[in-house]
PDB file of C-alpha atoms in Angstrom:
ATOM      1  CA  UNK B 108      14.417   3.451   9.778  1.00  0.00           C
ATOM      2  CA  UNK B 109      11.085   4.096   8.063  1.00  0.00           C
ATOM      3  CA  UNK B 110       7.895   5.489   9.575  1.00  0.00           C
ATOM      4  CA  UNK B 111       5.142   2.977   8.769  1.00  0.00           C
ATOM      5  CA  UNK B 112       2.243   4.234  10.911  1.00  0.00           C
ATOM      6  CA  UNK B 113       1.200   7.440  12.616  1.00  0.00           C
ATOM      7  CA  UNK B 114      -1.851   8.920  14.247  1.00  0.00           C
ATOM      8  CA  UNK B 115      -2.597  12.488  15.243  1.00  0.00           C
ATOM      9  CA  UNK B 116      -3.629  13.035  18.860  1.00  0.00           C
ATOM     10  CA  UNK B 117      -5.405  15.970  20.492  1.00  0.00           C
ATOM     11  CA  UNK B 118      -2.729  16.652  23.108  1.00  0.00           C
ATOM     12  CA  UNK B 119       0.455  15.300  24.643  1.00  0.00           C
ATOM     13  CA  UNK B 120      -1.416  13.409  27.355  1.00  0.00           C
ATOM     14  CA  UNK B 121      -3.496  11.516  24.789  1.00  0.00           C
ATOM     15  CA  UNK B 122      -0.381  10.785  22.731  1.00  0.00           C
ATOM     16  CA  UNK B 123       1.438   9.323  25.736  1.00  0.00           C
ATOM     17  CA  UNK B 124      -1.546   7.139  26.692  1.00  0.00           C
ATOM     18  CA  UNK B 125      -1.779   5.852  23.114  1.00  0.00           C
ATOM     19  CA  UNK B 126       1.970   5.149  23.032  1.00  0.00           C
ATOM     20  CA  UNK B 127       1.807   3.141  26.256  1.00  0.00           C
ATOM     21  CA  UNK B 128      -1.212   1.159  25.062  1.00  0.00           C
ATOM     22  CA  UNK B 129       0.453   0.336  21.733  1.00  0.00           C
ATOM     23  CA  UNK B 130       3.617  -0.813  23.486  1.00  0.00           C
ATOM     24  CA  UNK B 131       1.482  -3.310  25.436  1.00  0.00           C
ATOM     25  CA  UNK B 132       0.066  -4.886  22.253  1.00  0.00           C
ATOM     26  CA  UNK B 133       1.345  -8.195  20.964  1.00  0.00           C
ATOM     27  CA  UNK B 134       3.680  -8.157  17.972  1.00  0.00           C
ATOM     28  CA  UNK B 135       0.926  -9.686  15.837  1.00  0.00           C
ATOM     29  CA  UNK B 136      -1.565  -6.936  16.786  1.00  0.00           C
ATOM     30  CA  UNK B 137       1.024  -4.217  16.066  1.00  0.00           C
ATOM     31  CA  UNK B 138       1.669  -5.752  12.644  1.00  0.00           C
ATOM     32  CA  UNK B 139      -2.084  -5.780  11.940  1.00  0.00           C
ATOM     33  CA  UNK B 140      -2.317  -2.123  12.947  1.00  0.00           C
ATOM     34  CA  UNK B 141       0.372  -1.225  10.399  1.00  0.00           C
ATOM     35  CA  UNK B 142      -0.822  -3.601   7.679  1.00  0.00           C
ATOM     36  CA  UNK B 143      -4.388  -2.295   7.698  1.00  0.00           C
ATOM     37  CA  UNK B 144      -3.438   1.332   8.520  1.00  0.00           C
ATOM     38  CA  UNK B 145      -6.038   1.341  11.289  1.00  0.00           C
ATOM     39  CA  UNK B 146      -6.657   4.108  13.778  1.00  0.00           C
ATOM     40  CA  UNK B 147      -5.858   3.105  17.325  1.00  0.00           C
ATOM     41  CA  UNK B 148      -8.511   3.880  19.942  1.00  0.00           C
ATOM     42  CA  UNK B 149      -7.871   3.447  23.649  1.00  0.00           C
ATOM     43  CA  UNK B 150     -11.400   2.076  24.264  1.00  0.00           C
ATOM     44  CA  UNK B 151     -11.503   2.738  27.981  1.00  0.00           C
ATOM     45  CA  UNK B 152      -7.883   1.777  28.607  1.00  0.00           C
ATOM     46  CA  UNK B 153      -7.200   5.133  30.311  1.00  0.00           C
TER      47      UNK B 153
END
């Protein structure tokens, strides 16, 4: 297994919210996130 993307969060709560939001993304969107090494913002998804 290889780590292909990571993002630092301010606290555990933020990290868990980001994890849940990423799990809800489509496979294509997840691949784009990794391919372009983008930061992931929740954008009001809290």
